Amino acid sequence: MSLIEINALSKQYTSEADCVAALSGIDLSVDEGSFLGVVGASGSGKSTFLTMLGGLSHPTSGSVVIDEIDLYQLPGERLADFRREYIGFVFQSFNLIEYLNAIENVLLPLTVKALPKAEKYALAEDALAQVGLGHRMHHLPSQLSGGEQERVAIARALVNKPPLILADEPTGSLDSATSREIMALFAGLNAQGQTIVMVTHNLENLDYFNRTIHLHDGKLTDDRVAGQHCLAS
Amino acid sequence: MTLATIALNNLRRRKGRAVFLLIGLLLGVGTVVTLFSLTSALTAEAQHKMENFGANIIISPRTDKLSLSYGAINLGGITVDQEEIREADLSKLSTIPNSRNIALVAPKSLSAVQAKGERVLLMGIRPESEFKLKRWWSVAGRVLRSDDELVAGNAVAKRLGLRQGDGIDIGDRHFTVTGILNETGSQDDHLLLSTLGAAQSLSGKEGIVSLVEVAALCGDCPVEDMVKQISSVLPDAEVNAIQQVVKTRMHALQQFRLFSFAVGGVIVLTGGLVVFVTMMSSVNERTREIGIFRALGFRRSHVMRLILIESMSISFFSGVLGYLLGMAVTWLVLPFVGEGSHAWMWHPLLAVGAVVMAMGVGCLATIYPALHAGRMDPTEALRAL
């Protein structure tokens, strides 16, 4: 069953002197439970693609439909509500709030949600346990290793139990051993049915994806399902 | 965890900025509190003094003066149709609407008498009210108590050679001098003081008074209204308010109060600017953080509330500490600018006002930075990641 439907998605950045097409006419359908890898050279439009998929940046044209909700037709602050309920972000460089400890960082998406305090903490503790950090809940990010910080970021993305996780270069700042641990963690989540879209330029990560798309100059140039034929070229 | 937890955690992390913000507002609030409480203390002190020293309403018999002039020659004037004030009518003073503002009524009977072969002025008084009214009077000896006792003014005592315990005959009555008034430097030095009844009996005007002094000054006494009210119950009397001193002092204090508000306003405005600049730079420094919040599903209003909570928390503490600072400075300064420490007091309403003012200024100064934070494009923030 398709979770994401992208139709003719385009994004242009215009300035007085120039007009740059960051994305051009992307059509894509992503099934529920997929682990989609988005690869491409620097400047190919990977991050723009991810921000549009996450409802962070309006497209110049086209649409993004997730779980039958057309993101950019949502009025006002409903897009923020959508991000909170439907999407878990894992950023490059972890992007934890440095003055909040691990559990408080994980609690962030729940902060503005109308839930009892005990339930919020239970969800956050579960998420941290799920990434193997149940024993480091009250440590500040500065007291955690890179891999542990990445796990906190993943727990933060998971805490709301969103249908979709978007990850932007999550292993970009990690050594190869830790990268493999993190990718294994993502693969484990995917194995439990979690849909994940991950931007990466690390070719070692390709093995974990069950589908990979290539972007080049804002265009979708390759779409390949693991062990199967090429879907687009 | 709530938005307040995040805001307070951020303040704890950025202690230097929080303290700077706090001091910026605290100084403004403290100055306003100091100026306000100082003005209030000085006003209270002035009022207290006025209450203690002298009358401020004089009731005298109504007279009609006839000017004697013919052509370019002026021969002065004569007093015709002089009315009298009956002592019994003074009870009507208790019926005026502002009777609760009347602290003292001191009737007097004035007459010229012969004593030891000299002509002197005898003033009949009610000793208990007169000596309360004239707190600057001090007597060597004791105050008169009965109709056959007398207190002599300093100058007249010297002139007649009177001492405490001496006897003196005036008209057909014999008096004992119970005390000598210490020198006042005023007309009082030339008076002989007896009871009202004795003076009225000597002048043959029982039940008639020459003059009444009324002490009615207090913080909010409507003296002009009281003059009208007394005039209406005593139509044959001339009623006048002695307001010059009070008005001058009050005018000076009013000027000082206005000046205080102007200075306080400028300082609070400066405090507001400090808050604005600090919060604006804080928001700009936290672009990344705000981007993360927005990406995680915080609405614009959530981000704005976060910024406002930070500012409001600081403002609240600035208000409380500013009030305490202001009151402490007033306590330290008042002995140098005032003439007594009795007027210093806690002002609960001023405390509330200080906190409300600090929070109001903090809120106004943070509205734009909060709006700016709320309007931040999350992709711009993510680009900064």
PDB file of N, CA and C in Angstrom, chain A residues 13 51 54-57 77-78 80-81 83-84 87 89 91-100 103-105 107-112 117 120-121 156 160, chain B residues 1-11 13-14 286 288-302 305-306 310 377-379 382-383 385:
ATOM      1  N   TYR A  13      14.668  27.937  -6.973  1.00  0.00           N
ATOM      2  CA  TYR A  13      15.122  29.038  -6.132  1.00  0.00           C
ATOM      3  C   TYR A  13      15.444  30.193  -7.068  1.00  0.00           C
ATOM      4  N   THR A  51      13.281  17.954   2.541  1.00  0.00           N
ATOM      5  CA  THR A  51      12.536  19.015   3.247  1.00  0.00           C
ATOM      6  C   THR A  51      11.115  19.131   2.690  1.00  0.00           C
ATOM      7  N   GLY A  54       9.087  16.409   4.002  1.00  0.00           N
ATOM      8  CA  GLY A  54       8.800  16.632   5.421  1.00  0.00           C
ATOM      9  C   GLY A  54       7.910  17.826   5.683  1.00  0.00           C
ATOM     10  N   GLY A  55       7.405  18.463   4.631  1.00  0.00           N
ATOM     11  CA  GLY A  55       6.504  19.600   4.839  1.00  0.00           C
ATOM     12  C   GLY A  55       7.195  20.821   5.391  1.00  0.00           C
ATOM     13  N   LEU A  56       8.484  20.938   5.090  1.00  0.00           N
ATOM     14  CA  LEU A  56       9.232  22.086   5.615  1.00  0.00           C
ATOM     15  C   LEU A  56       9.373  23.208   4.592  1.00  0.00           C
ATOM     16  N   SER A  57       9.189  22.856   3.315  1.00  0.00           N
ATOM     17  CA  SER A  57       9.389  23.866   2.274  1.00  0.00           C
ATOM     18  C   SER A  57       8.357  23.646   1.167  1.00  0.00           C
ATOM     19  N   GLU A  77      -1.242  26.484  10.330  1.00  0.00           N
ATOM     20  CA  GLU A  77      -0.353  25.743  11.221  1.00  0.00           C
ATOM     21  C   GLU A  77      -0.616  24.235  11.189  1.00  0.00           C
ATOM     22  N   ARG A  78      -1.569  23.807  10.361  1.00  0.00           N
ATOM     23  CA  ARG A  78      -1.859  22.370  10.304  1.00  0.00           C
ATOM     24  C   ARG A  78      -0.654  21.589   9.766  1.00  0.00           C
ATOM     25  N   ALA A  80       2.424  22.181  10.585  1.00  0.00           N
ATOM     26  CA  ALA A  80       3.262  21.900  11.763  1.00  0.00           C
ATOM     27  C   ALA A  80       2.677  20.721  12.531  1.00  0.00           C
ATOM     28  N   ASP A  81       1.348  20.719  12.657  1.00  0.00           N
ATOM     29  CA  ASP A  81       0.685  19.598  13.351  1.00  0.00           C
ATOM     30  C   ASP A  81       0.958  18.287  12.603  1.00  0.00           C
ATOM     31  N   ARG A  83       3.546  17.555  10.713  1.00  0.00           N
ATOM     32  CA  ARG A  83       4.939  17.130  10.955  1.00  0.00           C
ATOM     33  C   ARG A  83       5.045  16.420  12.302  1.00  0.00           C
ATOM     34  N   ARG A  84       4.362  16.989  13.290  1.00  0.00           N
ATOM     35  CA  ARG A  84       4.445  16.431  14.641  1.00  0.00           C
ATOM     36  C   ARG A  84       3.845  15.027  14.692  1.00  0.00           C
ATOM     37  N   ILE A  87       5.554  12.643  10.984  1.00  0.00           N
ATOM     38  CA  ILE A  87       6.947  12.545  10.542  1.00  0.00           C
ATOM     39  C   ILE A  87       7.914  12.623  11.716  1.00  0.00           C
ATOM     40  N   PHE A  89      11.901  13.301  12.280  1.00  0.00           N
ATOM     41  CA  PHE A  89      13.117  13.752  11.583  1.00  0.00           C
ATOM     42  C   PHE A  89      14.369  13.278  12.321  1.00  0.00           C
ATOM     43  N   PHE A  91      18.215  14.362  11.911  1.00  0.00           N
ATOM     44  CA  PHE A  91      19.041  15.313  11.172  1.00  0.00           C
ATOM     45  C   PHE A  91      20.499  14.881  11.135  1.00  0.00           C
ATOM     46  N   GLN A  92      21.179  15.481  10.149  1.00  0.00           N
ATOM     47  CA  GLN A  92      22.627  15.333  10.107  1.00  0.00           C
ATOM     48  C   GLN A  92      23.190  16.043  11.361  1.00  0.00           C
ATOM     49  N   SER A  93      24.250  15.583  11.898  1.00  0.00           N
ATOM     50  CA  SER A  93      24.882  16.179  13.092  1.00  0.00           C
ATOM     51  C   SER A  93      23.964  16.121  14.317  1.00  0.00           C
ATOM     52  N   PHE A  94      23.118  15.169  14.368  1.00  0.00           N
ATOM     53  CA  PHE A  94      22.238  14.882  15.529  1.00  0.00           C
ATOM     54  C   PHE A  94      21.218  15.980  15.837  1.00  0.00           C
ATOM     55  N   ASN A  95      21.742  17.203  15.936  1.00  0.00           N
ATOM     56  CA  ASN A  95      20.868  18.333  16.254  1.00  0.00           C
ATOM     57  C   ASN A  95      20.004  18.132  17.486  1.00  0.00           C
ATOM     58  N   LEU A  96      20.683  17.784  18.533  1.00  0.00           N
ATOM     59  CA  LEU A  96      19.997  17.727  19.824  1.00  0.00           C
ATOM     60  C   LEU A  96      20.080  19.115  20.461  1.00  0.00           C
ATOM     61  N   ILE A  97      19.134  19.388  21.331  1.00  0.00           N
ATOM     62  CA  ILE A  97      19.177  20.667  22.064  1.00  0.00           C
ATOM     63  C   ILE A  97      20.135  20.471  23.236  1.00  0.00           C
ATOM     64  N   GLU A  98      21.208  21.240  23.218  1.00  0.00           N
ATOM     65  CA  GLU A  98      22.326  20.932  24.126  1.00  0.00           C
ATOM     66  C   GLU A  98      22.027  21.146  25.603  1.00  0.00           C
ATOM     67  N   TYR A  99      21.017  22.022  25.908  1.00  0.00           N
ATOM     68  CA  TYR A  99      20.732  22.263  27.326  1.00  0.00           C
ATOM     69  C   TYR A  99      19.630  21.341  27.873  1.00  0.00           C
ATOM     70  N   LEU A 100      19.170  20.415  27.017  1.00  0.00           N
ATOM     71  CA  LEU A 100      18.186  19.431  27.490  1.00  0.00           C
ATOM     72  C   LEU A 100      18.865  18.067  27.533  1.00  0.00           C
ATOM     73  N   ILE A 103      16.437  12.411  27.738  1.00  0.00           N
ATOM     74  CA  ILE A 103      14.976  12.166  27.762  1.00  0.00           C
ATOM     75  C   ILE A 103      14.198  13.443  27.411  1.00  0.00           C
ATOM     76  N   GLU A 104      14.740  14.593  27.825  1.00  0.00           N
ATOM     77  CA  GLU A 104      14.047  15.847  27.482  1.00  0.00           C
ATOM     78  C   GLU A 104      14.099  16.105  25.981  1.00  0.00           C
ATOM     79  N   ASN A 105      15.224  15.755  25.344  1.00  0.00           N
ATOM     80  CA  ASN A 105      15.306  15.888  23.888  1.00  0.00           C
ATOM     81  C   ASN A 105      14.288  14.985  23.212  1.00  0.00           C
ATOM     82  N   LEU A 107      11.565  13.980  24.496  1.00  0.00           N
ATOM     83  CA  LEU A 107      10.210  14.460  24.826  1.00  0.00           C
ATOM     84  C   LEU A 107       9.766  15.638  23.944  1.00  0.00           C
ATOM     85  N   LEU A 108      10.713  16.277  23.263  1.00  0.00           N
ATOM     86  CA  LEU A 108      10.391  17.512  22.533  1.00  0.00           C
ATOM     87  C   LEU A 108       9.149  17.434  21.645  1.00  0.00           C
ATOM     88  N   PRO A 109       9.023  16.398  20.784  1.00  0.00           N
ATOM     89  CA  PRO A 109       7.824  16.374  19.929  1.00  0.00           C
ATOM     90  C   PRO A 109       6.522  16.202  20.714  1.00  0.00           C
ATOM     91  N   LEU A 110       6.647  15.718  21.963  1.00  0.00           N
ATOM     92  CA  LEU A 110       5.450  15.507  22.780  1.00  0.00           C
ATOM     93  C   LEU A 110       5.104  16.739  23.619  1.00  0.00           C
ATOM     94  N   THR A 111       6.044  17.689  23.656  1.00  0.00           N
ATOM     95  CA  THR A 111       5.869  18.858  24.534  1.00  0.00           C
ATOM     96  C   THR A 111       4.546  19.561  24.291  1.00  0.00           C
ATOM     97  N   VAL A 112       4.215  19.737  23.026  1.00  0.00           N
ATOM     98  CA  VAL A 112       3.014  20.521  22.717  1.00  0.00           C
ATOM     99  C   VAL A 112       1.812  19.611  22.437  1.00  0.00           C
ATOM    100  N   LYS A 117       1.403  13.798  31.632  1.00  0.00           N
ATOM    101  CA  LYS A 117       2.858  13.858  31.801  1.00  0.00           C
ATOM    102  C   LYS A 117       3.451  12.442  31.907  1.00  0.00           C
ATOM    103  N   LYS A 120       3.657  10.769  28.581  1.00  0.00           N
ATOM    104  CA  LYS A 120       4.744  11.323  27.763  1.00  0.00           C
ATOM    105  C   LYS A 120       6.082  10.705  28.174  1.00  0.00           C
ATOM    106  N   TYR A 121       6.317  10.663  29.485  1.00  0.00           N
ATOM    107  CA  TYR A 121       7.590  10.112  29.957  1.00  0.00           C
ATOM    108  C   TYR A 121       7.709   8.623  29.634  1.00  0.00           C
ATOM    109  N   ARG A 156      14.080  10.334  19.409  1.00  0.00           N
ATOM    110  CA  ARG A 156      13.225  11.520  19.299  1.00  0.00           C
ATOM    111  C   ARG A 156      12.301  11.426  18.082  1.00  0.00           C
ATOM    112  N   ASN A 160       6.915   9.686  18.771  1.00  0.00           N
ATOM    113  CA  ASN A 160       5.515   9.960  18.405  1.00  0.00           C
ATOM    114  C   ASN A 160       4.869   8.804  17.656  1.00  0.00           C
TER     115      ASN A 160
ATOM    116  N   MET B   1       7.414  17.354  30.359  1.00  0.00           N
ATOM    117  CA  MET B   1       8.131  18.577  29.974  1.00  0.00           C
ATOM    118  C   MET B   1       7.179  19.541  29.259  1.00  0.00           C
ATOM    119  N   THR B   2       7.287  20.804  29.594  1.00  0.00           N
ATOM    120  CA  THR B   2       6.425  21.820  28.983  1.00  0.00           C
ATOM    121  C   THR B   2       7.291  22.883  28.298  1.00  0.00           C
ATOM    122  N   LEU B   3       6.617  23.828  27.646  1.00  0.00           N
ATOM    123  CA  LEU B   3       7.364  24.921  27.013  1.00  0.00           C
ATOM    124  C   LEU B   3       8.134  25.711  28.076  1.00  0.00           C
ATOM    125  N   ALA B   4       7.533  25.826  29.263  1.00  0.00           N
ATOM    126  CA  ALA B   4       8.207  26.557  30.347  1.00  0.00           C
ATOM    127  C   ALA B   4       9.498  25.850  30.765  1.00  0.00           C
ATOM    128  N   THR B   5       9.486  24.509  30.764  1.00  0.00           N
ATOM    129  CA  THR B   5      10.708  23.768  31.134  1.00  0.00           C
ATOM    130  C   THR B   5      11.816  24.102  30.145  1.00  0.00           C
ATOM    131  N   ILE B   6      11.468  24.103  28.862  1.00  0.00           N
ATOM    132  CA  ILE B   6      12.482  24.394  27.838  1.00  0.00           C
ATOM    133  C   ILE B   6      13.014  25.816  28.022  1.00  0.00           C
ATOM    134  N   ALA B   7      12.059  26.759  28.236  1.00  0.00           N
ATOM    135  CA  ALA B   7      12.458  28.167  28.383  1.00  0.00           C
ATOM    136  C   ALA B   7      13.380  28.349  29.602  1.00  0.00           C
ATOM    137  N   LEU B   8      13.014  27.746  30.706  1.00  0.00           N
ATOM    138  CA  LEU B   8      13.811  27.931  31.927  1.00  0.00           C
ATOM    139  C   LEU B   8      15.168  27.234  31.811  1.00  0.00           C
ATOM    140  N   ASN B   9      15.175  26.082  31.148  1.00  0.00           N
ATOM    141  CA  ASN B   9      16.451  25.400  30.918  1.00  0.00           C
ATOM    142  C   ASN B   9      17.381  26.271  30.084  1.00  0.00           C
ATOM    143  N   ASN B  10      16.795  26.932  29.094  1.00  0.00           N
ATOM    144  CA  ASN B  10      17.609  27.795  28.238  1.00  0.00           C
ATOM    145  C   ASN B  10      18.174  28.965  29.041  1.00  0.00           C
ATOM    146  N   LEU B  11      17.351  29.516  29.927  1.00  0.00           N
ATOM    147  CA  LEU B  11      17.833  30.634  30.753  1.00  0.00           C
ATOM    148  C   LEU B  11      18.966  30.175  31.669  1.00  0.00           C
ATOM    149  N   ARG B  13      21.027  27.814  31.031  1.00  0.00           N
ATOM    150  CA  ARG B  13      22.240  27.594  30.237  1.00  0.00           C
ATOM    151  C   ARG B  13      22.901  28.923  29.884  1.00  0.00           C
ATOM    152  N   ARG B  14      22.067  29.912  29.511  1.00  0.00           N
ATOM    153  CA  ARG B  14      22.632  31.215  29.130  1.00  0.00           C
ATOM    154  C   ARG B  14      22.515  32.181  30.312  1.00  0.00           C
ATOM    155  N   ARG B 286      19.670  31.676  17.894  1.00  0.00           N
ATOM    156  CA  ARG B 286      19.040  30.367  18.084  1.00  0.00           C
ATOM    157  C   ARG B 286      18.283  29.893  16.844  1.00  0.00           C
ATOM    158  N   ARG B 288      19.095  27.792  14.581  1.00  0.00           N
ATOM    159  CA  ARG B 288      19.172  26.339  14.437  1.00  0.00           C
ATOM    160  C   ARG B 288      18.168  25.658  15.365  1.00  0.00           C
ATOM    161  N   GLU B 289      18.185  26.121  16.600  1.00  0.00           N
ATOM    162  CA  GLU B 289      17.308  25.536  17.613  1.00  0.00           C
ATOM    163  C   GLU B 289      15.834  25.715  17.223  1.00  0.00           C
ATOM    164  N   ILE B 290      15.510  26.920  16.770  1.00  0.00           N
ATOM    165  CA  ILE B 290      14.127  27.207  16.379  1.00  0.00           C
ATOM    166  C   ILE B 290      13.742  26.341  15.185  1.00  0.00           C
ATOM    167  N   GLY B 291      14.694  26.154  14.250  1.00  0.00           N
ATOM    168  CA  GLY B 291      14.456  25.274  13.095  1.00  0.00           C
ATOM    169  C   GLY B 291      14.134  23.858  13.545  1.00  0.00           C
ATOM    170  N   ILE B 292      14.872  23.377  14.540  1.00  0.00           N
ATOM    171  CA  ILE B 292      14.616  22.015  15.052  1.00  0.00           C
ATOM    172  C   ILE B 292      13.212  21.939  15.661  1.00  0.00           C
ATOM    173  N   PHE B 293      12.894  22.946  16.482  1.00  0.00           N
ATOM    174  CA  PHE B 293      11.552  22.956  17.098  1.00  0.00           C
ATOM    175  C   PHE B 293      10.468  22.918  16.026  1.00  0.00           C
ATOM    176  N   ARG B 294      10.629  23.757  14.990  1.00  0.00           N
ATOM    177  CA  ARG B 294       9.615  23.829  13.932  1.00  0.00           C
ATOM    178  C   ARG B 294       9.531  22.501  13.190  1.00  0.00           C
ATOM    179  N   ALA B 295      10.695  21.896  12.914  1.00  0.00           N
ATOM    180  CA  ALA B 295      10.703  20.614  12.191  1.00  0.00           C
ATOM    181  C   ALA B 295      10.040  19.521  13.031  1.00  0.00           C
ATOM    182  N   LEU B 296      10.165  19.630  14.338  1.00  0.00           N
ATOM    183  CA  LEU B 296       9.578  18.616  15.212  1.00  0.00           C
ATOM    184  C   LEU B 296       8.091  18.852  15.467  1.00  0.00           C
ATOM    185  N   GLY B 297       7.542  19.886  14.833  1.00  0.00           N
ATOM    186  CA  GLY B 297       6.100  20.078  14.903  1.00  0.00           C
ATOM    187  C   GLY B 297       5.630  21.186  15.824  1.00  0.00           C
ATOM    188  N   PHE B 298       6.546  22.048  16.256  1.00  0.00           N
ATOM    189  CA  PHE B 298       6.114  23.205  17.048  1.00  0.00           C
ATOM    190  C   PHE B 298       5.452  24.202  16.099  1.00  0.00           C
ATOM    191  N   ARG B 299       4.307  24.717  16.492  1.00  0.00           N
ATOM    192  CA  ARG B 299       3.661  25.770  15.707  1.00  0.00           C
ATOM    193  C   ARG B 299       4.413  27.083  15.918  1.00  0.00           C
ATOM    194  N   ARG B 300       4.101  28.043  15.037  1.00  0.00           N
ATOM    195  CA  ARG B 300       4.693  29.392  15.221  1.00  0.00           C
ATOM    196  C   ARG B 300       4.345  29.906  16.615  1.00  0.00           C
ATOM    197  N   SER B 301       3.090  29.682  17.010  1.00  0.00           N
ATOM    198  CA  SER B 301       2.650  30.194  18.320  1.00  0.00           C
ATOM    199  C   SER B 301       3.421  29.524  19.464  1.00  0.00           C
ATOM    200  N   HIS B 302       3.802  28.257  19.277  1.00  0.00           N
ATOM    201  CA  HIS B 302       4.585  27.582  20.324  1.00  0.00           C
ATOM    202  C   HIS B 302       5.959  28.242  20.466  1.00  0.00           C
ATOM    203  N   ARG B 305       5.548  31.560  22.122  1.00  0.00           N
ATOM    204  CA  ARG B 305       5.296  31.406  23.560  1.00  0.00           C
ATOM    205  C   ARG B 305       6.589  31.088  24.310  1.00  0.00           C
ATOM    206  N   LEU B 306       7.411  30.272  23.660  1.00  0.00           N
ATOM    207  CA  LEU B 306       8.698  29.902  24.261  1.00  0.00           C
ATOM    208  C   LEU B 306       9.538  31.157  24.541  1.00  0.00           C
ATOM    209  N   GLU B 310      10.342  32.989  28.359  1.00  0.00           N
ATOM    210  CA  GLU B 310      11.695  33.354  28.817  1.00  0.00           C
ATOM    211  C   GLU B 310      11.717  34.806  29.291  1.00  0.00           C
ATOM    212  N   ASP B 377      11.706  30.615   8.806  1.00  0.00           N
ATOM    213  CA  ASP B 377      11.458  29.513   7.878  1.00  0.00           C
ATOM    214  C   ASP B 377      12.272  28.300   8.350  1.00  0.00           C
ATOM    215  N   PRO B 378      11.608  27.178   8.635  1.00  0.00           N
ATOM    216  CA  PRO B 378      12.365  26.026   9.138  1.00  0.00           C
ATOM    217  C   PRO B 378      13.450  25.546   8.178  1.00  0.00           C
ATOM    218  N   THR B 379      13.234  25.746   6.870  1.00  0.00           N
ATOM    219  CA  THR B 379      14.277  25.303   5.932  1.00  0.00           C
ATOM    220  C   THR B 379      15.519  26.180   6.017  1.00  0.00           C
ATOM    221  N   LEU B 382      17.224  24.861   8.879  1.00  0.00           N
ATOM    222  CA  LEU B 382      17.883  23.590   8.585  1.00  0.00           C
ATOM    223  C   LEU B 382      19.122  23.788   7.725  1.00  0.00           C
ATOM    224  N   ARG B 383      19.066  24.828   6.901  1.00  0.00           N
ATOM    225  CA  ARG B 383      20.230  25.132   6.075  1.00  0.00           C
ATOM    226  C   ARG B 383      21.414  25.525   6.958  1.00  0.00           C
ATOM    227  N   LEU B 385      22.035  24.167   9.668  1.00  0.00           N
ATOM    228  CA  LEU B 385      22.445  23.018  10.487  1.00  0.00           C
ATOM    229  C   LEU B 385      23.832  22.526  10.105  1.00  0.00           C
TER     230      LEU B 385
END
